[in-house]
mmCIF file of N, CA, C and O in Angstrom:
data_model
loop_
_atom_site.group_PDB
_atom_site.id
_atom_site.type_symbol
_atom_site.label_atom_id
_atom_site.label_comp_id
_atom_site.label_asym_id
_atom_site.label_seq_id
_atom_site.Cartn_x
_atom_site.Cartn_y
_atom_site.Cartn_z
ATOM 1 N N ASN A 1 110.862 122.548 96.959
ATOM 2 C CA ASN A 1 111.220 123.856 97.422
ATOM 3 C C ASN A 1 112.231 123.715 98.544
ATOM 4 O O ASN A 1 111.882 123.457 99.673
ATOM 5 N N GLN A 2 113.499 123.865 98.247
ATOM 6 C CA GLN A 2 114.545 123.695 99.243
ATOM 7 C C GLN A 2 115.281 125.009 99.447
ATOM 8 O O GLN A 2 115.604 125.699 98.493
ATOM 9 N N THR A 3 115.541 125.331 100.716
ATOM 10 C CA THR A 3 116.279 126.543 101.029
ATOM 11 C C THR A 3 117.247 126.257 102.156
ATOM 12 O O THR A 3 117.121 125.278 102.867
ATOM 13 N N ALA A 4 118.238 127.114 102.322
ATOM 14 C CA ALA A 4 119.191 126.968 103.420
ATOM 15 C C ALA A 4 119.692 128.356 103.810
ATOM 16 O O ALA A 4 119.672 129.281 103.018
ATOM 17 N N SER A 5 120.164 128.481 105.030
ATOM 18 C CA SER A 5 120.682 129.746 105.513
ATOM 19 C C SER A 5 121.762 129.472 106.545
ATOM 20 O O SER A 5 121.791 128.427 107.159
ATOM 21 N N ARG A 6 122.646 130.423 106.724
ATOM 22 C CA ARG A 6 123.718 130.227 107.694
ATOM 23 C C ARG A 6 123.338 130.678 109.103
ATOM 24 O O ARG A 6 123.825 130.152 110.073
ATOM 25 N N ASP A 7 122.515 131.712 109.231
ATOM 26 C CA ASP A 7 122.261 132.288 110.540
ATOM 27 C C ASP A 7 120.897 131.949 111.125
ATOM 28 O O ASP A 7 120.797 131.475 112.223
ATOM 29 N N LEU A 8 119.861 132.204 110.398
ATOM 30 C CA LEU A 8 118.523 131.922 110.897
ATOM 31 C C LEU A 8 117.736 131.334 109.741
ATOM 32 O O LEU A 8 117.622 131.932 108.696
ATOM 33 N N SER A 9 117.253 130.134 109.920
ATOM 34 C CA SER A 9 116.527 129.518 108.816
ATOM 35 C C SER A 9 115.245 128.888 109.317
ATOM 36 O O SER A 9 115.124 128.508 110.463
ATOM 37 N N CYS A 10 114.299 128.786 108.427
ATOM 38 C CA CYS A 10 113.041 128.115 108.719
ATOM 39 C C CYS A 10 112.645 127.354 107.464
ATOM 40 O O CYS A 10 112.287 127.949 106.466
ATOM 41 N N VAL A 11 112.789 126.050 107.513
ATOM 42 C CA VAL A 11 112.557 125.200 106.354
ATOM 43 C C VAL A 11 111.643 124.065 106.786
ATOM 44 O O VAL A 11 112.005 123.280 107.647
ATOM 45 N N GLN A 12 110.461 123.964 106.208
ATOM 46 C CA GLN A 12 109.525 122.896 106.542
ATOM 47 C C GLN A 12 109.381 122.756 108.058
ATOM 48 O O GLN A 12 109.346 121.660 108.585
ATOM 49 N N GLY A 13 109.371 123.855 108.782
ATOM 50 C CA GLY A 13 109.174 123.808 110.226
ATOM 51 C C GLY A 13 110.435 123.556 111.023
ATOM 52 O O GLY A 13 110.385 123.355 112.215
ATOM 53 N N VAL A 14 111.601 123.576 110.373
ATOM 54 C CA VAL A 14 112.862 123.392 111.102
ATOM 55 C C VAL A 14 113.571 124.731 111.129
ATOM 56 O O VAL A 14 113.738 125.373 110.109
ATOM 57 N N SER A 15 113.981 125.166 112.288
ATOM 58 C CA SER A 15 114.681 126.449 112.369
ATOM 59 C C SER A 15 115.879 126.357 113.293
ATOM 60 O O SER A 15 115.905 125.585 114.233
ATOM 61 N N ARG A 16 116.888 127.146 112.954
ATOM 62 C CA ARG A 16 118.075 127.231 113.801
ATOM 63 C C ARG A 16 118.064 128.630 114.391
ATOM 64 O O ARG A 16 118.234 129.610 113.681
ATOM 65 N N LYS A 17 117.849 128.711 115.675
ATOM 66 C CA LYS A 17 117.770 129.998 116.335
ATOM 67 C C LYS A 17 119.171 130.546 116.567
ATOM 68 O O LYS A 17 120.144 129.811 116.613
ATOM 69 N N VAL A 18 119.256 131.863 116.711
ATOM 70 C CA VAL A 18 120.538 132.509 116.943
ATOM 71 C C VAL A 18 121.223 131.943 118.188
ATOM 72 O O VAL A 18 122.436 131.909 118.282
ATOM 73 N N SER A 19 120.458 131.426 119.143
ATOM 74 C CA SER A 19 121.015 130.868 120.373
ATOM 75 C C SER A 19 121.720 129.532 120.139
ATOM 76 O O SER A 19 122.190 128.915 121.069
ATOM 77 N N LYS A 20 121.795 129.084 118.893
ATOM 78 C CA LYS A 20 122.464 127.852 118.503
ATOM 79 C C LYS A 20 121.719 126.604 118.935
ATOM 80 O O LYS A 20 122.295 125.541 119.042
ATOM 81 N N VAL A 21 120.429 126.733 119.193
ATOM 82 C CA VAL A 21 119.589 125.579 119.477
ATOM 83 C C VAL A 21 118.805 125.281 118.210
ATOM 84 O O VAL A 21 118.164 126.171 117.653
ATOM 85 N N LEU A 22 118.876 124.063 117.746
ATOM 86 C CA LEU A 22 118.135 123.671 116.555
ATOM 87 C C LEU A 22 116.757 123.214 116.986
ATOM 88 O O LEU A 22 116.633 122.343 117.838
ATOM 89 N N GLY A 23 115.724 123.831 116.441
ATOM 90 C CA GLY A 23 114.372 123.503 116.831
ATOM 91 C C GLY A 23 113.504 123.181 115.637
ATOM 92 O O GLY A 23 113.842 123.512 114.506
ATOM 93 N N SER A 24 112.384 122.511 115.894
ATOM 94 C CA SER A 24 111.472 122.158 114.811
ATOM 95 C C SER A 24 110.039 122.200 115.311
ATOM 96 O O SER A 24 109.780 122.086 116.501
ATOM 97 N N MET A 25 109.114 122.357 114.375
ATOM 98 C CA MET A 25 107.706 122.283 114.705
ATOM 99 C C MET A 25 106.934 121.923 113.455
ATOM 100 O O MET A 25 107.435 122.052 112.353
ATOM 101 N N GLY A 26 105.728 121.394 113.645
ATOM 102 C CA GLY A 26 104.894 120.997 112.528
ATOM 103 C C GLY A 26 104.563 119.522 112.598
ATOM 104 O O GLY A 26 104.485 118.943 113.675
ATOM 105 N N ARG A 27 104.401 118.899 111.436
ATOM 106 C CA ARG A 27 104.072 117.472 111.368
ATOM 107 C C ARG A 27 105.267 116.624 111.753
ATOM 108 O O ARG A 27 106.360 116.805 111.240
ATOM 109 N N GLY A 28 105.045 115.677 112.642
ATOM 110 C CA GLY A 28 106.107 114.798 113.093
ATOM 111 C C GLY A 28 106.191 113.496 112.324
ATOM 112 O O GLY A 28 107.031 112.657 112.627
ATOM 113 N N GLU A 29 105.313 113.323 111.338
ATOM 114 C CA GLU A 29 105.258 112.080 110.568
ATOM 115 C C GLU A 29 106.639 111.694 110.031
ATOM 116 O O GLU A 29 107.393 112.533 109.560
ATOM 117 N N ALA A 30 106.979 110.420 110.170
ATOM 118 C CA ALA A 30 108.229 109.839 109.664
ATOM 119 C C ALA A 30 109.466 110.404 110.349
ATOM 120 O O ALA A 30 110.559 110.292 109.835
ATOM 121 N N GLY A 31 109.292 111.021 111.518
ATOM 122 C CA GLY A 31 110.451 111.538 112.243
ATOM 123 C C GLY A 31 110.986 112.839 111.700
ATOM 124 O O GLY A 31 112.114 113.225 112.000
ATOM 125 N N THR A 32 110.189 113.550 110.910
ATOM 126 C CA THR A 32 110.680 114.741 110.231
ATOM 127 C C THR A 32 111.132 115.861 111.159
ATOM 128 O O THR A 32 111.894 116.726 110.738
ATOM 129 N N LEU A 33 110.705 115.858 112.420
ATOM 130 C CA LEU A 33 111.099 116.931 113.330
ATOM 131 C C LEU A 33 112.452 116.686 113.995
ATOM 132 O O LEU A 33 113.042 117.613 114.543
ATOM 133 N N GLY A 34 112.941 115.450 113.952
ATOM 134 C CA GLY A 34 114.256 115.158 114.524
ATOM 135 C C GLY A 34 114.314 115.205 116.030
ATOM 136 O O GLY A 34 115.387 115.296 116.616
ATOM 137 N N ASN A 35 113.153 115.114 116.683
ATOM 138 C CA ASN A 35 113.118 115.205 118.146
ATOM 139 C C ASN A 35 112.944 113.848 118.825
ATOM 140 O O ASN A 35 112.684 113.770 120.011
ATOM 141 N N GLY A 36 113.064 112.770 118.049
ATOM 142 C CA GLY A 36 112.976 111.438 118.630
ATOM 143 C C GLY A 36 111.581 110.831 118.615
ATOM 144 O O GLY A 36 111.383 109.748 119.159
ATOM 145 N N SER A 37 110.613 111.521 118.020
ATOM 146 C CA SER A 37 109.252 110.974 117.985
ATOM 147 C C SER A 37 108.603 111.257 116.634
ATOM 148 O O SER A 37 109.185 111.914 115.782
ATOM 149 N N ASN A 38 107.377 110.767 116.488
ATOM 150 C CA ASN A 38 106.574 111.026 115.292
ATOM 151 C C ASN A 38 105.365 111.898 115.609
ATOM 152 O O ASN A 38 104.418 111.967 114.842
ATOM 153 N N VAL A 39 105.402 112.573 116.739
ATOM 154 C CA VAL A 39 104.287 113.383 117.228
ATOM 155 C C VAL A 39 104.359 114.791 116.640
ATOM 156 O O VAL A 39 105.430 115.394 116.580
ATOM 157 N N ASP A 40 103.209 115.327 116.220
ATOM 158 C CA ASP A 40 103.142 116.695 115.712
ATOM 159 C C ASP A 40 103.424 117.691 116.835
ATOM 160 O O ASP A 40 103.042 117.480 117.983
ATOM 161 N N VAL A 41 104.089 118.798 116.504
ATOM 162 C CA VAL A 41 104.376 119.864 117.463
ATOM 163 C C VAL A 41 103.880 121.166 116.843
ATOM 164 O O VAL A 41 104.382 121.579 115.795
ATOM 165 N N SER A 42 102.896 121.808 117.477
ATOM 166 C CA SER A 42 102.325 123.007 116.872
ATOM 167 C C SER A 42 102.336 124.235 117.771
ATOM 168 O O SER A 42 102.009 125.321 117.316
ATOM 169 N N ILE A 43 102.708 124.097 119.029
ATOM 170 C CA ILE A 43 102.634 125.235 119.942
ATOM 171 C C ILE A 43 103.971 125.957 120.075
ATOM 172 O O ILE A 43 104.036 127.166 120.019
ATOM 173 N N CYS A 44 105.043 125.232 120.246
ATOM 174 C CA CYS A 44 106.361 125.849 120.389
ATOM 175 C C CYS A 44 107.405 124.948 119.746
ATOM 176 O O CYS A 44 107.128 123.801 119.424
ATOM 177 N N LEU A 45 108.589 125.453 119.574
ATOM 178 C CA LEU A 45 109.649 124.670 118.963
ATOM 179 C C LEU A 45 110.028 123.477 119.823
ATOM 180 O O LEU A 45 110.120 123.585 121.042
ATOM 181 N N SER A 46 110.262 122.363 119.174
ATOM 182 C CA SER A 46 110.745 121.151 119.821
ATOM 183 C C SER A 46 112.219 121.039 119.485
ATOM 184 O O SER A 46 112.616 121.214 118.333
ATOM 185 N N GLN A 47 113.052 120.771 120.471
ATOM 186 C CA GLN A 47 114.489 120.704 120.213
ATOM 187 C C GLN A 47 114.845 119.490 119.366
ATOM 188 O O GLN A 47 114.488 118.365 119.682
ATOM 189 N N VAL A 48 115.552 119.741 118.278
ATOM 190 C CA VAL A 48 116.081 118.667 117.444
ATOM 191 C C VAL A 48 117.237 118.042 118.202
ATOM 192 O O VAL A 48 118.077 118.741 118.766
ATOM 193 N N LEU A 49 117.294 116.714 118.221
ATOM 194 C CA LEU A 49 118.295 116.015 119.025
ATOM 195 C C LEU A 49 119.613 115.856 118.275
ATOM 196 O O LEU A 49 120.135 114.759 118.101
ATOM 197 N N ILE A 50 120.178 116.965 117.855
ATOM 198 C CA ILE A 50 121.496 116.963 117.216
ATOM 199 C C ILE A 50 122.519 116.741 118.334
ATOM 200 O O ILE A 50 122.357 117.264 119.435
ATOM 201 N N PRO A 51 123.537 115.918 118.094
ATOM 202 C CA PRO A 51 124.513 115.656 119.157
ATOM 203 C C PRO A 51 125.152 116.936 119.712
ATOM 204 O O PRO A 51 125.303 117.921 118.989
ATOM 205 N N ASN A 52 125.502 116.910 120.998
ATOM 206 C CA ASN A 52 126.144 118.057 121.649
ATOM 207 C C ASN A 52 127.410 118.464 120.921
ATOM 208 O O ASN A 52 128.117 117.633 120.366
ATOM 209 N N ARG A 53 127.667 119.747 120.969
ATOM 210 C CA ARG A 53 128.874 120.345 120.411
ATOM 211 C C ARG A 53 128.995 120.204 118.892
ATOM 212 O O ARG A 53 130.075 120.279 118.339
ATOM 213 N N ILE A 54 127.882 119.976 118.218
ATOM 214 C CA ILE A 54 127.855 119.912 116.757
ATOM 215 C C ILE A 54 127.404 121.277 116.251
ATOM 216 O O ILE A 54 126.360 121.780 116.655
ATOM 217 N N THR A 55 128.198 121.886 115.399
ATOM 218 C CA THR A 55 127.879 123.190 114.847
ATOM 219 C C THR A 55 127.176 123.026 113.509
ATOM 220 O O THR A 55 127.749 122.505 112.559
ATOM 221 N N VAL A 56 125.926 123.464 113.433
ATOM 222 C CA VAL A 56 125.144 123.378 112.205
ATOM 223 C C VAL A 56 125.454 124.592 111.335
ATOM 224 O O VAL A 56 125.339 125.727 111.777
ATOM 225 N N LEU A 57 125.835 124.340 110.079
ATOM 226 C CA LEU A 57 126.157 125.403 109.146
ATOM 227 C C LEU A 57 124.987 125.737 108.227
ATOM 228 O O LEU A 57 124.703 126.903 107.976
ATOM 229 N N GLN A 58 124.330 124.703 107.716
ATOM 230 C CA GLN A 58 123.205 124.895 106.804
ATOM 231 C C GLN A 58 122.168 123.809 107.026
ATOM 232 O O GLN A 58 122.507 122.706 107.435
ATOM 233 N N ILE A 59 120.919 124.141 106.726
ATOM 234 C CA ILE A 59 119.812 123.198 106.842
ATOM 235 C C ILE A 59 119.024 123.239 105.541
ATOM 236 O O ILE A 59 118.797 124.318 104.982
ATOM 237 N N THR A 60 118.626 122.083 105.068
ATOM 238 C CA THR A 60 117.737 122.014 103.912
ATOM 239 C C THR A 60 116.740 120.889 104.148
ATOM 240 O O THR A 60 117.025 119.966 104.903
ATOM 241 N N ALA A 61 115.576 121.013 103.545
ATOM 242 C CA ALA A 61 114.544 120.022 103.816
ATOM 243 C C ALA A 61 113.750 119.690 102.572
ATOM 244 O O ALA A 61 113.545 120.536 101.703
ATOM 245 N N GLY A 62 113.313 118.436 102.536
ATOM 246 C CA GLY A 62 112.348 117.992 101.549
ATOM 247 C C GLY A 62 110.997 117.922 102.221
ATOM 248 O O GLY A 62 110.814 118.449 103.323
ATOM 249 N N HIS A 63 110.061 117.249 101.611
ATOM 250 C CA HIS A 63 108.720 117.186 102.172
ATOM 251 C C HIS A 63 108.683 116.419 103.496
ATOM 252 O O HIS A 63 107.982 116.813 104.434
ATOM 253 N N TYR A 64 109.428 115.313 103.607
ATOM 254 C CA TYR A 64 109.421 114.479 104.822
ATOM 255 C C TYR A 64 110.816 114.186 105.349
ATOM 256 O O TYR A 64 111.012 113.202 106.044
ATOM 257 N N HIS A 65 111.796 114.988 105.022
ATOM 258 C CA HIS A 65 113.139 114.756 105.546
ATOM 259 C C HIS A 65 113.895 116.077 105.654
ATOM 260 O O HIS A 65 113.511 117.062 105.038
ATOM 261 N N THR A 66 114.936 116.063 106.472
ATOM 262 C CA THR A 66 115.773 117.240 106.666
ATOM 263 C C THR A 66 117.220 116.805 106.653
ATOM 264 O O THR A 66 117.568 115.731 107.156
ATOM 265 N N LEU A 67 118.087 117.639 106.090
ATOM 266 C CA LEU A 67 119.526 117.410 106.106
ATOM 267 C C LEU A 67 120.187 118.628 106.743
ATOM 268 O O LEU A 67 119.788 119.760 106.484
ATOM 269 N N ALA A 68 121.183 118.380 107.580
ATOM 270 C CA ALA A 68 121.923 119.464 108.219
ATOM 271 C C ALA A 68 123.404 119.278 107.935
ATOM 272 O O ALA A 68 123.985 118.239 108.260
ATOM 273 N N LEU A 69 124.005 120.279 107.316
ATOM 274 C CA LEU A 69 125.448 120.284 107.093
ATOM 275 C C LEU A 69 126.087 120.870 108.337
ATOM 276 O O LEU A 69 125.721 121.973 108.774
ATOM 277 N N THR A 70 127.010 120.131 108.935
ATOM 278 C CA THR A 70 127.661 120.579 110.168
ATOM 279 C C THR A 70 129.164 120.636 109.954
ATOM 280 O O THR A 70 129.678 120.155 108.947
ATOM 281 N N MET A 71 129.860 121.204 110.908
ATOM 282 C CA MET A 71 131.325 121.218 110.868
ATOM 283 C C MET A 71 131.874 119.796 110.917
ATOM 284 O O MET A 71 132.972 119.532 110.456
ATOM 285 N N GLU A 72 131.085 118.867 111.458
ATOM 286 C CA GLU A 72 131.522 117.490 111.641
ATOM 287 C C GLU A 72 131.019 116.554 110.539
ATOM 288 O O GLU A 72 131.268 115.362 110.589
ATOM 289 N N GLY A 73 130.274 117.053 109.568
ATOM 290 C CA GLY A 73 129.751 116.219 108.486
ATOM 291 C C GLY A 73 128.272 116.458 108.262
ATOM 292 O O GLY A 73 127.690 117.417 108.758
ATOM 293 N N LEU A 74 127.637 115.561 107.532
ATOM 294 C CA LEU A 74 126.238 115.688 107.165
ATOM 295 C C LEU A 74 125.370 114.786 108.039
ATOM 296 O O LEU A 74 125.712 113.626 108.272
ATOM 297 N N PHE A 75 124.249 115.326 108.522
ATOM 298 C CA PHE A 75 123.283 114.576 109.316
ATOM 299 C C PHE A 75 121.933 114.653 108.618
ATOM 300 O O PHE A 75 121.594 115.681 108.019
ATOM 301 N N GLY A 76 121.158 113.567 108.692
ATOM 302 C CA GLY A 76 119.834 113.554 108.097
ATOM 303 C C GLY A 76 118.839 112.884 109.016
ATOM 304 O O GLY A 76 119.197 112.065 109.851
ATOM 305 N N TRP A 77 117.554 113.267 108.876
ATOM 306 C CA TRP A 77 116.495 112.618 109.646
ATOM 307 C C TRP A 77 115.177 112.753 108.904
ATOM 308 O O TRP A 77 115.032 113.557 108.001
ATOM 309 N N GLY A 78 114.239 111.899 109.290
ATOM 310 C CA GLY A 78 112.929 111.864 108.652
ATOM 311 C C GLY A 78 112.779 110.616 107.802
ATOM 312 O O GLY A 78 113.388 109.584 108.071
ATOM 313 N N CYS A 79 111.977 110.705 106.758
ATOM 314 C CA CYS A 79 111.685 109.571 105.880
ATOM 315 C C CYS A 79 112.849 109.334 104.919
ATOM 316 O O CYS A 79 113.244 110.228 104.186
ATOM 317 N N GLY A 80 113.359 108.115 104.929
ATOM 318 C CA GLY A 80 114.487 107.768 104.068
ATOM 319 C C GLY A 80 114.089 107.092 102.770
ATOM 320 O O GLY A 80 114.937 106.515 102.094
ATOM 321 N N ALA A 81 112.802 107.154 102.403
ATOM 322 C CA ALA A 81 112.328 106.502 101.176
ATOM 323 C C ALA A 81 113.170 106.936 99.983
ATOM 324 O O ALA A 81 113.594 108.086 99.892
ATOM 325 N N TYR A 82 113.420 105.992 99.100
ATOM 326 C CA TYR A 82 114.191 106.216 97.875
ATOM 327 C C TYR A 82 115.637 106.631 98.164
ATOM 328 O O TYR A 82 116.308 107.178 97.300
ATOM 329 N N GLY A 83 116.097 106.434 99.392
ATOM 330 C CA GLY A 83 117.476 106.739 99.735
ATOM 331 C C GLY A 83 117.777 108.215 99.889
ATOM 332 O O GLY A 83 118.942 108.612 99.854
ATOM 333 N N VAL A 84 116.758 109.060 100.088
ATOM 334 C CA VAL A 84 116.969 110.505 100.118
ATOM 335 C C VAL A 84 117.880 110.983 101.246
ATOM 336 O O VAL A 84 118.474 112.053 101.141
ATOM 337 N N LEU A 85 118.007 110.192 102.317
ATOM 338 C CA LEU A 85 118.861 110.620 103.426
ATOM 339 C C LEU A 85 120.333 110.297 103.189
ATOM 340 O O LEU A 85 121.208 110.848 103.853
ATOM 341 N N GLY A 86 120.601 109.399 102.263
ATOM 342 C CA GLY A 86 121.992 109.030 101.996
ATOM 343 C C GLY A 86 122.592 108.091 103.021
ATOM 344 O O GLY A 86 123.810 107.980 103.137
ATOM 345 N N THR A 87 121.745 107.389 103.784
ATOM 346 C CA THR A 87 122.238 106.485 104.829
ATOM 347 C C THR A 87 122.482 105.067 104.312
ATOM 348 O O THR A 87 122.938 104.216 105.065
ATOM 349 N N GLY A 88 122.161 104.816 103.058
ATOM 350 C CA GLY A 88 122.349 103.479 102.505
ATOM 351 C C GLY A 88 121.153 102.568 102.689
ATOM 352 O O GLY A 88 121.210 101.382 102.375
ATOM 353 N N ASP A 89 120.059 103.113 103.249
ATOM 354 C CA ASP A 89 118.837 102.337 103.424
ATOM 355 C C ASP A 89 117.638 103.251 103.175
ATOM 356 O O ASP A 89 117.817 104.392 102.750
ATOM 357 N N GLU A 90 116.440 102.752 103.422
ATOM 358 C CA GLU A 90 115.236 103.559 103.248
ATOM 359 C C GLU A 90 114.464 103.681 104.556
ATOM 360 O O GLU A 90 113.247 103.868 104.576
ATOM 361 N N ASN A 91 115.171 103.600 105.680
ATOM 362 C CA ASN A 91 114.551 103.664 107.005
ATOM 363 C C ASN A 91 114.146 105.084 107.375
ATOM 364 O O ASN A 91 114.656 106.053 106.822
ATOM 365 N N GLU A 92 113.246 105.182 108.355
ATOM 366 C CA GLU A 92 112.906 106.462 108.967
ATOM 367 C C GLU A 92 113.829 106.682 110.157
ATOM 368 O O GLU A 92 114.109 105.756 110.911
ATOM 369 N N TYR A 93 114.290 107.891 110.325
ATOM 370 C CA TYR A 93 115.141 108.252 111.453
ATOM 371 C C TYR A 93 114.489 109.415 112.184
ATOM 372 O O TYR A 93 114.281 110.478 111.602
ATOM 373 N N THR A 94 114.158 109.210 113.462
ATOM 374 C CA THR A 94 113.501 110.263 114.243
ATOM 375 C C THR A 94 114.487 111.189 114.930
ATOM 376 O O THR A 94 114.085 112.176 115.546
ATOM 377 N N ILE A 95 115.766 110.892 114.846
ATOM 378 C CA ILE A 95 116.813 111.754 115.367
ATOM 379 C C ILE A 95 117.872 111.927 114.280
ATOM 380 O O ILE A 95 118.021 111.082 113.404
ATOM 381 N N PRO A 96 118.615 113.031 114.312
ATOM 382 C CA PRO A 96 119.658 113.221 113.318
ATOM 383 C C PRO A 96 120.656 112.068 113.319
ATOM 384 O O PRO A 96 121.126 111.634 114.364
ATOM 385 N N THR A 97 120.937 111.570 112.124
ATOM 386 C CA THR A 97 121.837 110.432 111.935
ATOM 387 C C THR A 97 122.938 110.845 110.970
ATOM 388 O O THR A 97 122.653 111.424 109.923
ATOM 389 N N ARG A 98 124.165 110.529 111.329
ATOM 390 C CA ARG A 98 125.284 110.887 110.448
ATOM 391 C C ARG A 98 125.172 110.129 109.132
ATOM 392 O O ARG A 98 124.927 108.939 109.099
ATOM 393 N N VAL A 99 125.319 110.861 108.045
ATOM 394 C CA VAL A 99 125.222 110.280 106.708
ATOM 395 C C VAL A 99 126.613 109.865 106.263
ATOM 396 O O VAL A 99 127.559 110.575 106.451
#
């Protein structure tokens, strides 16, 4: 079940608020929240560590990974099993990584 939106989206606990801050919440397993850890976040949004001045256009997510299309290219984070992140390996990334 994959979805994306340009203005306000909520996909597997990842949301882009109108204030242009990318946030996430939910299970942190495999770095899926993009906040630099594997810790679950259930009370409030945790800021995704997308590099400064990067404009996110669309977000889509799988069960344990997220991809963000930006003006500067594609970024992915979470579980890289089976090469789903497109990074050329199967590593876990706890912060957004350029694909």
